[in-house]
Short mmCIF file of C-alpha atoms in Angstrom, two decimals:
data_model
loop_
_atom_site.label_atom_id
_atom_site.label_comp_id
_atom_site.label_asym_id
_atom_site.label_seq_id
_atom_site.Cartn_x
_atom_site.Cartn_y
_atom_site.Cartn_z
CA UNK A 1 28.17 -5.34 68.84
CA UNK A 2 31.58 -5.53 67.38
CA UNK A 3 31.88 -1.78 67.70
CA UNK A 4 29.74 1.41 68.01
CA UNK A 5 29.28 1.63 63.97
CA UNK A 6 27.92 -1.59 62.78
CA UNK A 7 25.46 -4.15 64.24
CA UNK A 8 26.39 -7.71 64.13
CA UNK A 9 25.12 -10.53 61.83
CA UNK A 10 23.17 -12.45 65.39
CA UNK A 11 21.66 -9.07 66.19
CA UNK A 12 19.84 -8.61 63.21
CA UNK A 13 18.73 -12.15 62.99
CA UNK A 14 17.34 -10.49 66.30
CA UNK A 15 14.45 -8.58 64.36
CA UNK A 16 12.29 -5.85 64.69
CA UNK A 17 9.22 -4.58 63.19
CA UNK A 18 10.27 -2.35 60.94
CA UNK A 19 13.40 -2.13 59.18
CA UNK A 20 14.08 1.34 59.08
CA UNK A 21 16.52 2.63 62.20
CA UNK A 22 19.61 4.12 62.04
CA UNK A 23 21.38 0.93 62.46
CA UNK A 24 19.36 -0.80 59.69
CA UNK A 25 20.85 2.12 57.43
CA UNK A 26 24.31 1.23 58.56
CA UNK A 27 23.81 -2.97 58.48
CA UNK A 28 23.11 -2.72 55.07
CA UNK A 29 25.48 -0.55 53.88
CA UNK A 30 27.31 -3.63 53.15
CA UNK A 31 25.51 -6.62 51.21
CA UNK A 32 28.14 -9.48 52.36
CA UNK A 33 26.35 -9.22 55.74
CA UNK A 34 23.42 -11.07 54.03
CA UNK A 35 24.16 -14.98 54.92
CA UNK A 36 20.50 -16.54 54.73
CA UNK A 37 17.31 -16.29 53.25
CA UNK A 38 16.28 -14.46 56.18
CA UNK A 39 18.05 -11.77 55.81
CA UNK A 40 17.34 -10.86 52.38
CA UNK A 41 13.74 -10.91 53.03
CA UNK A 42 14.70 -8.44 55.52
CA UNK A 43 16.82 -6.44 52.82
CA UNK A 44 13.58 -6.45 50.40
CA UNK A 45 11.77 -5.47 53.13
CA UNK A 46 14.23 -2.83 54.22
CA UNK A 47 14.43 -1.54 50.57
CA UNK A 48 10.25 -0.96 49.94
CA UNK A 49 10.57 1.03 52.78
CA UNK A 50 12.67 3.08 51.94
CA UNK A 51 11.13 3.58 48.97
CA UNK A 52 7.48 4.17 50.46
CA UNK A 53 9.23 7.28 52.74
CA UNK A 54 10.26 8.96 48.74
CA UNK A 55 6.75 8.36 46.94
CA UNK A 56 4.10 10.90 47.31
CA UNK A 57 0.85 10.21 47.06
CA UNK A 58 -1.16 11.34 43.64
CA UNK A 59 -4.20 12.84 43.09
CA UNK A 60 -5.17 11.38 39.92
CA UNK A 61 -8.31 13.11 39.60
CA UNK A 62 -7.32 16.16 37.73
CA UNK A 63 -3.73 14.82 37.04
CA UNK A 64 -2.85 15.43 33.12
CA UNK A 65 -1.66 12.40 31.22
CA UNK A 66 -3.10 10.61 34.32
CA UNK A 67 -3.27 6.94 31.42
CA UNK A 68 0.27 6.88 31.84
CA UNK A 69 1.09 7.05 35.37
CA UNK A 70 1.66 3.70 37.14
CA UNK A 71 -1.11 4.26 40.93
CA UNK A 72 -0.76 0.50 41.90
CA UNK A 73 0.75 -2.61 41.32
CA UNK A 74 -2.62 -4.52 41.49
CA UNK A 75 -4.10 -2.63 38.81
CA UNK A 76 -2.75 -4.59 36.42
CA UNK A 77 -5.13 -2.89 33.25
CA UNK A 78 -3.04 0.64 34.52
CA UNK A 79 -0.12 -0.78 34.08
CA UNK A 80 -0.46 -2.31 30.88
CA UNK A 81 -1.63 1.45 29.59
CA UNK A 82 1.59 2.91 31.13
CA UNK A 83 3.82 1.25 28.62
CA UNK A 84 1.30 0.32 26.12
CA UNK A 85 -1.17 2.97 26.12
CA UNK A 86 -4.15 3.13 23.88
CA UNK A 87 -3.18 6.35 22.04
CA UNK A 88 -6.54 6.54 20.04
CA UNK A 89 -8.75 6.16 23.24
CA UNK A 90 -6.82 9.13 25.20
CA UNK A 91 -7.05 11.09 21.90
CA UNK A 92 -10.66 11.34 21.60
CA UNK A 93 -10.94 11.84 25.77
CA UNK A 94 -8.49 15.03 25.19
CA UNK A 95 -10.83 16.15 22.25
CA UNK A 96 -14.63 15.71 23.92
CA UNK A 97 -13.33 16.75 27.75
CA UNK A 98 -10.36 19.77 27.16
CA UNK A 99 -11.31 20.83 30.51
CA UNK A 100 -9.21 17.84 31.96
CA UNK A 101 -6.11 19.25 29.92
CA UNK A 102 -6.88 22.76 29.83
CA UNK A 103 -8.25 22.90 33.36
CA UNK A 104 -6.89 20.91 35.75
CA UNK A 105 -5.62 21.18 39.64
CA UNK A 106 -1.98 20.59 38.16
CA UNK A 107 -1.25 23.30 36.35
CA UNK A 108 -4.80 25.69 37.71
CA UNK A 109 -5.59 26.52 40.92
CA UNK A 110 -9.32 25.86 40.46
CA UNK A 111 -9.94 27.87 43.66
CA UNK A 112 -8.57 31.06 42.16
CA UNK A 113 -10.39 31.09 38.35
CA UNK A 114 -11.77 33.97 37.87
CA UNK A 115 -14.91 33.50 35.52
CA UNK A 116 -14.80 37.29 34.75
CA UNK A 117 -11.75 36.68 33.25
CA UNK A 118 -11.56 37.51 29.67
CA UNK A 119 -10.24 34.59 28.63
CA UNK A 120 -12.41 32.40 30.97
CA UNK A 121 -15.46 33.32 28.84
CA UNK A 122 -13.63 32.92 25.53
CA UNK A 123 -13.27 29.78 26.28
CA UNK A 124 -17.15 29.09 27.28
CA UNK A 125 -17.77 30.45 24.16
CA UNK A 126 -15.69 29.24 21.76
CA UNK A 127 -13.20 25.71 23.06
CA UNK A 128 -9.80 25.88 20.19
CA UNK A 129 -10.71 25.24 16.89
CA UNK A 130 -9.55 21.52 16.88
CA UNK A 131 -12.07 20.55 19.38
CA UNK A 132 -14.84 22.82 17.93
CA UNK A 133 -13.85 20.72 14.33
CA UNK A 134 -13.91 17.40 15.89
CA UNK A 135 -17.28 17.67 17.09
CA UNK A 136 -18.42 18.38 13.63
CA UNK A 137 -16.48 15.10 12.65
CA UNK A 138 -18.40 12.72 15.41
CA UNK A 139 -21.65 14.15 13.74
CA UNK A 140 -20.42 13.44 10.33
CA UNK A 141 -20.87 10.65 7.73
CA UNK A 142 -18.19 8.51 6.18
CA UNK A 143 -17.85 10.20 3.35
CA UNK A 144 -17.86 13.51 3.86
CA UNK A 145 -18.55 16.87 1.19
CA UNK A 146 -15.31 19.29 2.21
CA UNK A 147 -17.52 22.53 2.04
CA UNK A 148 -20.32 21.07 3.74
CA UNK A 149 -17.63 20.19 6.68
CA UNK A 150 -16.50 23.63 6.15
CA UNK A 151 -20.04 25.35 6.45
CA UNK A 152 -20.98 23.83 9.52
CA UNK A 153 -17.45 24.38 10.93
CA UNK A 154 -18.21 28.03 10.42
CA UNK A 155 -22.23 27.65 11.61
CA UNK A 156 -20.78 26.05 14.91
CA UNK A 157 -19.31 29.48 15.76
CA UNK A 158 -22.88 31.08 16.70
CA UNK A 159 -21.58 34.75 18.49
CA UNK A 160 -19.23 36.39 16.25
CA UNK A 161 -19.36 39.96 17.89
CA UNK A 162 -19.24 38.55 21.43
CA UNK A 163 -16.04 36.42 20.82
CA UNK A 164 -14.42 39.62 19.36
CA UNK A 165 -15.31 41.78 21.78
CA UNK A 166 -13.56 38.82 24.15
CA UNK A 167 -10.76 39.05 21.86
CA UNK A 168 -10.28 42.64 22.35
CA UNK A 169 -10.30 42.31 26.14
CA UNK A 170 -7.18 40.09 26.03
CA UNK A 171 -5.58 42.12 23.48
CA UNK A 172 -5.87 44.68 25.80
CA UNK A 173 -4.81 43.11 28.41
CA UNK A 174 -1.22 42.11 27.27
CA UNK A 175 1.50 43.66 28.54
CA UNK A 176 3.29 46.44 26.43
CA UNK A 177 6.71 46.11 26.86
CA UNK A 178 7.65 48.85 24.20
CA UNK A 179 6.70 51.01 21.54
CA UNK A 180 6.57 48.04 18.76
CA UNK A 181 4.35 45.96 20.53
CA UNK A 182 1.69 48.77 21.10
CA UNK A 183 1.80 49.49 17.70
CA UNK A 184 0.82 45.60 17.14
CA UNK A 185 -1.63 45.44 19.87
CA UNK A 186 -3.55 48.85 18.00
CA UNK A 187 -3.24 46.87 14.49
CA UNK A 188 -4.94 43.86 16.21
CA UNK A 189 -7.62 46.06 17.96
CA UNK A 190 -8.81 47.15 14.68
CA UNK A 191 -8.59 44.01 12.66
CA UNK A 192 -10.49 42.32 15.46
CA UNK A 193 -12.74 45.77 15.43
CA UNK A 194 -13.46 44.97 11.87
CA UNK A 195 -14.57 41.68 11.89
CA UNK A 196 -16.78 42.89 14.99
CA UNK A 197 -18.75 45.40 12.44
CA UNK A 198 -18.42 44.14 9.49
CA UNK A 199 -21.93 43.25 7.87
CA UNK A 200 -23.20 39.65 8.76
CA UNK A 201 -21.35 36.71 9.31
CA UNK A 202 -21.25 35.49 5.39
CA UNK A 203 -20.84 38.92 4.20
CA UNK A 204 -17.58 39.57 6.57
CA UNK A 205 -14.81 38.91 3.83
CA UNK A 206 -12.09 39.04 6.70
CA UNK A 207 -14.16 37.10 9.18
CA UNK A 208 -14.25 34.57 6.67
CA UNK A 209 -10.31 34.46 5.74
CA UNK A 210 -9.99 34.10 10.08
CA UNK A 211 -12.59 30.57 10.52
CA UNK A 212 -11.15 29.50 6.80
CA UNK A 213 -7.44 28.94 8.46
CA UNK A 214 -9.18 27.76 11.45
CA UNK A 215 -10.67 25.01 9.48
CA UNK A 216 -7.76 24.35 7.25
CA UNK A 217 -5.01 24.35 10.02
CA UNK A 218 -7.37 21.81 11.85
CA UNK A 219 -8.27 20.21 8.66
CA UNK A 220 -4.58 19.11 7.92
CA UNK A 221 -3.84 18.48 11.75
CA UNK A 222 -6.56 15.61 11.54
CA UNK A 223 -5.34 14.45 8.25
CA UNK A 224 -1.74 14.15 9.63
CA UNK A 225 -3.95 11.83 13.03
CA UNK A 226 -5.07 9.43 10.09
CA UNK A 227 -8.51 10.57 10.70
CA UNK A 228 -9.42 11.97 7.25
CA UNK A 229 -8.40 11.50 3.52
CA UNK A 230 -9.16 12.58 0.43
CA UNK A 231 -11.67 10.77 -1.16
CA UNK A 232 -11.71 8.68 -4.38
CA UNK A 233 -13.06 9.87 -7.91
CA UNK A 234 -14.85 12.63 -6.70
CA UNK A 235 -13.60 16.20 -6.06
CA UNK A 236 -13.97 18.02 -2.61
CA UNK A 237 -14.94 14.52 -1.36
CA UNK A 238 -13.51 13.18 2.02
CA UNK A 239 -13.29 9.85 3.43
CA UNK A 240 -13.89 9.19 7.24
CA UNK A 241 -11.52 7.10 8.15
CA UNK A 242 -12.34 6.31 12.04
CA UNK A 243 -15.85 6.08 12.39
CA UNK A 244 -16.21 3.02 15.16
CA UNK A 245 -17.07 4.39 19.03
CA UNK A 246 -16.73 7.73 18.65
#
């Protein structure tokens, strides 16, 4: 050694099996020290290393937007989704299995769900509207009567008095943080009340108003994914406009 601080250009030549010491640190700190080919194999070398000790390792399993995370250089098909994903394919994935999204190991401890919780069985009962809608889709023709899409939109939702008496559960278990919000939370209470008691399904006027803007919101939101237009010539007709594996 030349001094106590830096390892000389014959000692390195030396070798060793791994290229991650103290000294390797401080050889490298300077690139003119690489003369031959041998040494920047070992700087390539040295580098992965040190870039192995940062990565953690992923559990893809229940990892959301897992399609665009790179695992592994030899999985060449993952990598070619990372920068060039098929948007379509993940689309309809998030649609038919929300529990991926909704429910994963990221953002849920799956350990601690509580299936009594309100919102637990809500969801059981009734997935968000978009998902409930797009189900109705799959099953549908291509061309496609906009009532008809509406009525069995609305026919899909089987338990009307057990989702509101979910609803009022939650509702009641928000947090009041002042006089204004419990007067909201008691407004909600009885319009969710109401739609509980209110004759039948087709004869509740404000249960209808509530799955209409369901339908229409999600309506629009799969117009705006290019998935539905209106159709040609013929009024309250709608064209299906991806049809093909799904």
């Amino acid at each position: 050694m030349e001094d106590n601080d830096t390892m000389t250009h014959e000692e390195i030549k030396e070798g060793y099996g791994k290229v991650n010491t103290n000294n390797a640190d401080e050889f490298f700190e300077n690139l003119h020290h690489l003369k031959d080919h041998k040494d920047v194999q070992k700087f390539t070398k040295y580098l992965n290393e040190k870039l192995i000790e940062h990565l953690d390792e992923l559990n893809m399993d229940h990892q959301p937007f897992k399609e665009i995370c790179c695992i592994g250089m030899n999985v060449t098909d993952v990598l070619k989704n990372a920068f060039n994903p098929s948007i379509r394919d993940v689309e309809f994935n998030a649609l038919l299995n929300s529990r991926e999204y909704l429910l994963n190991s990221v953002h849920t401890d799956i350990d601690k769900i509580d299936n009594s919780d309100p919102e637990m069985k809500l969801y059981k009962l009734f997935e968000p509207s978009m998902i409930e809608l797009y189900r109705v889709y799959r099953e549908a023709g291509v061309v496609i009567n906009v009532y008809d899409f509406y009525q069995v939109f609305t026919n899909s939702i089987t338990d009307r008095e057990r989702i509101c008496e979910l609803l009022i559960e939650v509702v009641n278990g928000s947090k009041m943080a002042d006089k204004e919000d419990r007067n909201t939370i008691r407004k909600l209470e009885e319009m969710i009340e109401k739609w509980k008691t209110e004759g039948k399904d087709a004869e509740c006027k404000e249960w209808n108003k509530l799955t209409l803007c369901w339908f229409l919101e999600q309506f629009a939101e799969l117009e705006i994914k290019g998935m539905l237009k209106e159709g040609r010539g013929t009024s309250g007709a709608l064209e299906k406009l991806i049809w093909k594996d799904i």
